N, CA, C and O of each residue as an XYZ file, in Angstrom:
476
protein
N       0.846     -1.175      0.000
C       0.000      0.000      0.000
C       0.893      1.239      0.000
O       1.751      1.378      0.872
N       0.707      2.131     -0.954
C       1.505      3.349     -1.040
C       1.149      4.340      0.053
O       2.022      5.040      0.566
N      -0.080      4.403      0.399
C      -0.520      5.346      1.416
C      -1.794      6.043      0.991
O      -2.163      6.059     -0.184
N      -2.434      6.602      1.949
C      -3.672      7.323      1.695
C      -3.513      8.722      2.265
O      -3.096      8.891      3.411
N      -3.845      9.714      1.471
C      -3.765     11.101      1.883
C      -5.136     11.540      2.404
O      -6.151     11.330      1.740
N      -5.162     12.144      3.583
C      -6.406     12.590      4.212
C      -6.229     13.982      4.781
O      -5.112     14.404      5.081
N      -7.319     14.681      4.925
C      -7.324     15.909      5.721
C      -8.043     15.565      7.007
O      -9.197     15.137      6.990
N      -7.363     15.752      8.109
C      -7.893     15.377      9.415
C      -9.051     16.297      9.807
O      -8.974     17.514      9.642
N     -10.122     15.699     10.326
C     -11.275     16.476     10.783
C     -11.474     16.336     12.299
O     -12.526     16.696     12.829
N     -10.457     15.812     12.988
C     -10.580     15.575     14.426
C     -10.479     16.858     15.256
O     -10.974     16.899     16.382
N      -9.855     17.888     14.726
C      -9.769     19.176     15.421
C      -9.759     20.280     14.363
O      -9.698     19.977     13.171
N      -9.815     21.534     14.763
C      -9.912     22.627     13.785
C      -8.677     22.867     12.912
O      -8.773     23.604     11.930
N      -7.535     22.281     13.229
C      -6.305     22.548     12.479
C      -6.398     22.041     11.039
O      -5.961     22.731     10.118
N      -6.959     20.849     10.829
C      -7.092     20.299      9.470
C      -5.777     19.835      8.882
O      -5.459     20.163      7.739
N      -5.016     19.085      9.639
C      -3.712     18.587      9.172
C      -3.869     17.695      7.949
O      -4.873     17.001      7.790
N      -2.856     17.728      7.089
C      -2.801     16.816      5.941
C      -2.059     15.565      6.409
O      -0.869     15.601      6.721
N      -2.797     14.468      6.445
C      -2.249     13.219      6.942
C      -1.873     12.293      5.799
O      -2.480     12.311      4.728
N      -0.859     11.488      6.053
C      -0.541     10.357      5.199
C      -0.651      9.128      6.084
O      -0.022      9.053      7.140
N      -1.454      8.169      5.650
C      -1.663      6.939      6.416
C      -1.159      5.785      5.562
O      -1.597      5.594      4.428
N      -0.225      5.014      6.130
C       0.384      3.897      5.401
C       0.344      2.635      6.247
O       0.388      2.691      7.476
N       0.260      1.503      5.574
C       0.403      0.210      6.219
C       1.811     -0.275      5.908
O       2.139     -0.574      4.760
N       2.638     -0.348      6.946
C       4.045     -0.748      6.771
C       4.363     -1.884      7.724
O       4.275     -1.721      8.941
N       4.724     -3.011      7.188
C       5.110     -4.149      8.024
C       4.015     -4.582      8.975
O       4.287     -4.985     10.106
N       2.786     -4.501      8.520
C       1.657     -4.908      9.357
C       1.206     -3.853     10.357
O       0.262     -4.078     11.115
N       1.873     -2.709     10.365
C       1.492     -1.626     11.283
C       1.000     -0.424     10.497
O       1.470     -0.143      9.395
N       0.039      0.281     11.090
C      -0.465      1.507     10.477
C       0.394      2.662     10.960
O       0.575      2.852     12.163
N       0.919      3.429     10.022
C       1.747      4.602     10.331
C       1.009      5.850      9.859
O       0.565      5.932      8.714
N       0.889      6.808     10.753
C       0.234      8.077     10.431
C       1.275      9.179     10.561
O       1.976      9.271     11.569
N       1.369     10.013      9.534
C       2.290     11.148      9.604
C       1.562     12.414      9.170
O       0.545     12.357      8.480
N       2.096     13.549      9.582
C       1.516     14.838      9.229
C       0.596     15.404     10.294
O       0.166     16.553     10.201
N       0.291     14.599     11.310
C      -0.605     15.065     12.371
C       0.144     15.942     13.372
O       1.308     15.700     13.690
N      -0.561     16.974     13.863
C       0.022     17.860     14.871
C      -0.436     17.510     16.278
O       0.073     18.062     17.253
N      -1.403     16.587     16.391
C      -1.863     16.190     17.726
C      -2.214     14.696     17.702
O      -2.275     14.075     16.640
N      -2.439     14.145     18.876
C      -2.748     12.716     18.979
C      -4.104     12.382     18.359
O      -4.323     11.248     17.932
N      -5.005     13.344     18.304
C      -6.318     13.107     17.689
C      -6.159     12.753     16.217
O      -6.912     11.936     15.688
N      -5.190     13.360     15.560
C      -4.939     13.083     14.148
C      -4.483     11.660     13.915
O      -4.879     11.028     12.935
N      -3.656     11.155     14.804
C      -3.202      9.774     14.669
C      -4.375      8.812     14.840
O      -4.512      7.851     14.083
N      -5.210      9.071     15.825
C      -6.391      8.223     16.055
C      -7.321      8.292     14.853
O      -7.799      7.264     14.373
N      -7.580      9.510     14.363
C      -8.458      9.686     13.209
C      -7.916      8.933     11.996
O      -8.673      8.234     11.322
N      -6.636      9.059     11.710
C      -6.035      8.391     10.552
C      -6.165      6.882     10.624
O      -6.492      6.236      9.628
N      -5.910      6.315     11.794
C      -6.043      4.862     11.972
C      -7.490      4.409     11.761
O      -7.759      3.454     11.031
N      -8.413      5.118     12.418
C      -9.830      4.740     12.301
C     -10.336      4.899     10.867
O     -11.122      4.083     10.387
N      -9.886      5.940     10.198
C     -10.344      6.175      8.819
C      -9.865      5.053      7.895
O     -10.566      4.695      6.948
N      -8.710      4.508      8.153
C      -8.192      3.409      7.339
C      -8.902      2.095      7.666
O      -9.244      1.332      6.762
N      -9.125      1.828      8.953
C      -9.678      0.539      9.376
C     -11.204      0.474      9.352
O     -11.778     -0.491      8.846
N     -11.859      1.498      9.899
C     -13.323      1.459     10.042
C     -13.872      2.882     10.082
O     -14.154      3.403     11.161
N     -14.028      3.519      8.920
C     -14.489      4.907      8.900
C     -15.904      5.048      9.468
O     -16.779      4.219      9.217
N     -16.104      6.128     10.243
C     -17.387      6.409     10.879
C     -17.721      7.880     10.688
O     -16.829      8.720     10.563
N     -19.013      8.181     10.667
C     -19.454      9.564     10.484
C     -20.666      9.860     11.369
O     -21.500      8.985     11.602
N     -20.758     11.092     11.855
C     -21.996     11.581     12.434
C     -22.877     11.960     11.250
O     -22.435     12.674     10.350
N     -24.110     11.490     11.247
C     -25.029     11.723     10.131
C     -26.062     12.762     10.550
O     -26.666     12.649     11.616
N     -26.260     13.767      9.714
C     -27.310     14.757      9.940
C     -28.280     14.702      8.768
O     -27.873     14.579      7.613
N     -29.561     14.796      9.081
C     -30.593     14.790      8.052
C     -31.857     15.405      8.652
O     -31.796     16.066      9.689
N     -32.986     15.191      8.009
C     -34.267     15.645      8.541
C     -35.279     14.514      8.426
O     -35.120     13.596      7.620
N     -36.334     14.599      9.256
C     -37.450     13.655      9.163
C     -38.734     14.457      9.008
O     -38.792     15.635      9.360
N     -39.751     13.808      8.479
C     -41.052     14.445      8.275
C     -41.656     14.801      9.638
O     -41.586     14.023     10.589
N     -42.242     15.982      9.705
C     -42.862     16.475     10.932
C     -44.346     16.681     10.658
O     -44.711     17.391      9.721
N     -45.201     16.067     11.469
C     -46.643     16.212     11.305
C     -47.200     17.019     12.475
O     -46.606     17.044     13.553
N     -48.340     17.678     12.263
C     -48.988     18.408     13.342
C     -48.258     19.673     13.755
O     -48.359     20.103     14.904
N     -47.524     20.273     12.825
C     -46.758     21.484     13.113
C     -46.709     22.345     11.851
O     -46.890     21.844     10.741
N     -46.466     23.633     12.031
C     -46.288     24.491     10.857
C     -44.955     24.203     10.173
O     -44.772     24.531      9.000
N     -44.032     23.594     10.897
C     -42.762     23.153     10.305
C     -42.994     21.835      9.581
O     -43.761     20.992     10.047
N     -42.338     21.658      8.454
C     -42.530     20.426      7.681
C     -41.470     19.363      7.971
O     -41.724     18.169      7.814
N     -40.274     19.802      8.395
C     -39.160     18.887      8.623
C     -38.541     19.159      9.986
O     -38.537     20.294     10.465
N     -38.024     18.117     10.597
C     -37.346     18.202     11.883
C     -35.885     17.811     11.680
O     -35.614     16.718     11.183
N     -34.939     18.669     12.050
C     -33.531     18.288     11.923
C     -33.159     17.235     12.975
O     -33.562     17.318     14.135
N     -32.384     16.254     12.536
C     -31.954     15.159     13.404
C     -30.491     14.836     13.119
O     -29.938     15.239     12.096
N     -29.876     14.099     14.045
C     -28.506     13.625     13.836
C     -28.293     12.347     14.625
O     -29.082     12.006     15.506
N     -27.227     11.653     14.303
C     -26.895     10.459     15.072
C     -26.247     10.885     16.389
O     -25.561     11.906     16.457
N     -26.473     10.093     17.422
C     -25.955     10.409     18.757
C     -24.445     10.227     18.844
O     -23.798     10.776     19.735
N     -23.896      9.465     17.929
C     -22.451      9.240     17.851
C     -22.126      8.801     16.426
O     -23.038      8.499     15.655
N     -20.859      8.760     16.067
C     -20.513      8.360     14.698
C     -21.005      6.950     14.378
O     -20.988      6.057     15.224
N     -21.439      6.781     13.143
C     -21.981      5.522     12.640
C     -21.045      4.984     11.566
O     -20.521      5.749     10.756
N     -20.835      3.678     11.557
C     -19.996      3.061     10.527
C     -20.555      3.404      9.145
O     -21.766      3.360      8.929
N     -19.673      3.741      8.228
C     -20.113      4.189      6.898
C     -20.998      3.181      6.186
O     -21.876      3.571      5.416
N     -20.788      1.902      6.425
C     -21.609      0.913      5.720
C     -23.075      0.928      6.156
O     -23.915      0.333      5.481
N     -23.400      1.593      7.264
C     -24.790      1.680      7.753
C     -25.487      2.987      7.363
O     -26.692      3.128      7.574
N     -24.760      3.924      6.808
C     -25.322      5.256      6.572
C     -26.490      5.227      5.581
O     -27.521      5.848      5.840
N     -26.355      4.540      4.484
C     -27.421      4.506      3.479
C     -28.715      3.937      4.070
O     -29.797      4.463      3.811
N     -28.609      2.871      4.859
C     -29.795      2.270      5.483
C     -30.416      3.211      6.508
O     -31.639      3.278      6.625
N     -29.591      3.933      7.243
C     -30.116      4.907      8.210
C     -30.888      6.012      7.489
O     -31.972      6.398      7.926
N     -30.340      6.513      6.402
C     -31.021      7.570      5.659
C     -32.342      7.071      5.072
O     -33.318      7.820      5.030
N     -32.385      5.825      4.623
C     -33.638      5.256      4.117
C     -34.673      5.169      5.235
O     -35.849      5.461      5.019
N     -34.244      4.776      6.410
C     -35.158      4.701      7.561
C     -35.636      6.094      7.961
O     -36.805      6.270      8.304
N     -34.758      7.070      7.922
C     -35.132      8.452      8.258
C     -36.168      8.997      7.275
O     -37.044      9.767      7.669
N     -36.081      8.610      6.008
C     -37.069      9.048      5.019
C     -38.464      8.509      5.327
O     -39.461      9.142      4.980
N     -38.543      7.343      5.978
C     -39.831      6.745      6.333
C     -40.367      7.253      7.673
O     -41.557      7.115      7.959
N     -39.514      7.825      8.472
C     -39.862      8.230      9.832
C     -40.708      9.496      9.849
O     -40.474     10.417      9.067
N     -41.699      9.539     10.747
C     -42.503     10.741     10.993
C     -42.457     11.045     12.475
O     -42.467     10.135     13.304
N     -42.409     12.314     12.806
C     -42.413     12.751     14.199
C     -43.535     13.764     14.384
O     -43.904     14.470     13.446
N     -44.073     13.831     15.593
C     -45.142     14.780     15.901
C     -44.812     15.478     17.219
O     -44.303     14.845     18.144
N     -45.102     16.788     17.310
C     -44.839     17.519     18.540
C     -45.695     16.989     19.690
O     -46.747     16.398     19.448
N     -45.266     17.188     20.919
C     -44.066     17.930     21.302
C     -42.800     17.082     21.166
O     -42.804     15.880     21.430
N     -41.738     17.732     20.753
C     -40.437     17.087     20.599
C     -39.411     17.942     21.324
O     -39.403     19.166     21.193
N     -38.563     17.302     22.072
C     -37.514     18.002     22.823
C     -36.150     17.767     22.182
O     -35.865     16.692     21.656
N     -35.327     18.788     22.241
C     -33.946     18.686     21.785
C     -33.300     17.467     22.440
O     -33.354     17.314     23.661
N     -32.694     16.608     21.640
C     -32.027     15.416     22.166
C     -32.928     14.201     22.300
O     -32.458     13.116     22.640
N     -34.224     14.370     22.036
C     -35.160     13.251     22.145
C     -34.799     12.173     21.121
O     -34.547     12.476     19.955
N     -34.775     10.926     21.562
C     -34.457      9.802     20.677
C     -35.674      9.487     19.822
O     -36.756      9.214     20.342
N     -35.491      9.528     18.516
C     -36.564      9.209     17.579
C     -36.422      7.801     17.012
O     -37.407      7.183     16.608
N     -35.205      7.305     16.986
C     -34.925      5.955     16.508
C     -33.790      5.419     17.375
O     -32.658      5.894     17.286
N     -34.091      4.440     18.204
C     -33.111      3.935     19.167
C     -32.307      2.765     18.601
O     -32.844      1.923     17.882
N     -31.037      2.724     18.928
C     -30.146      1.608     18.621
C     -30.297      1.122     17.177
O     -30.605     -0.044     16.930
N     -30.079      2.017     16.250
C     -30.247      1.688     14.831
C     -29.413      0.468     14.452
O     -28.204      0.441     14.682
N     -30.049     -0.522     13.883
C     -29.402     -1.751     13.380
C     -28.462     -2.376     14.414
O     -27.426     -2.940     14.062
N     -28.835     -2.271     15.684
C     -28.041     -2.827     16.798
C     -26.620     -2.272     16.834
O     -25.687     -2.969     17.233
N     -26.459     -1.022     16.419
C     -25.136     -0.387     16.413
C     -24.871      0.392     17.700
O     -23.736      0.788     17.964
N     -25.925      0.615     18.510
C     -25.787      1.447     19.693
C     -25.927      2.926     19.385
O     -25.780      3.765     20.274
N     -26.211      3.251     18.128
C     -26.334      4.641     17.694
C     -27.821      4.996     17.577
O     -28.596      4.280     16.944
N     -28.201      6.117     18.201
C     -29.577      6.600     18.145
C     -29.683      7.753     17.159
O     -28.692      8.421     16.866
N     -30.887      7.983     16.650
C     -31.191      9.164     15.852
C     -31.960     10.104     16.760
O     -33.024      9.747     17.267
N     -31.425     11.320     16.974
C     -32.017     12.248     17.949
C     -32.391     13.575     17.306
O     -31.793     14.004     16.320
N     -33.402     14.213     17.898
C     -33.854     15.527     17.440
C     -32.807     16.578     17.805
O     -32.202     16.520     18.876
N     -32.602     17.536     16.904
C     -31.659     18.616     17.180
C     -32.383     19.947     17.324
O     -31.780     21.016     17.233
N     -33.712     19.855     17.555
C     -34.512     21.055     17.754
C     -35.717     20.699     18.623
O     -36.251     19.594     18.530
N     -36.136     21.631     19.460
C     -37.372     21.483     20.220
C     -38.530     22.030     19.385
O     -38.430     23.108     18.800
N     -39.627     21.275     19.339
C     -40.830     21.721     18.636
C     -41.992     21.562     19.620
O     -42.293     20.459     20.076
N     -42.629     22.676     19.932
C     -43.756     22.672     20.860
C     -45.018     22.218     20.152
O     -45.095     22.232     18.923
N     -46.008     21.816     20.938
C     -47.311     21.395     20.381
C     -48.011     22.541     19.716
O     -49.113     22.373     19.194
């Protein structure tokens, strides 16, 4: 493996990382902090993302409710989560942080509201 070039998103610096597999070990270079090394390793082995989207809102003047995952989700589950979110409907009252979809696909990741909507 020659290496993979990444821009680190673990902190605001945005270091340009090079991640290589050398002799069975993952080597990360270009990072200015330990978060960059962790990010580079995880991105190579098992990339994860926090997903933000919206769900249909009924019984409100608002049509959509913004939501996000409670923690990063493995990339291979993102498409299925978005399909489930398209089918989901929520109705007020809704509180910021309220779980709308618990433990998606047994991943331990919830889909939560990112806005309060009163009745």
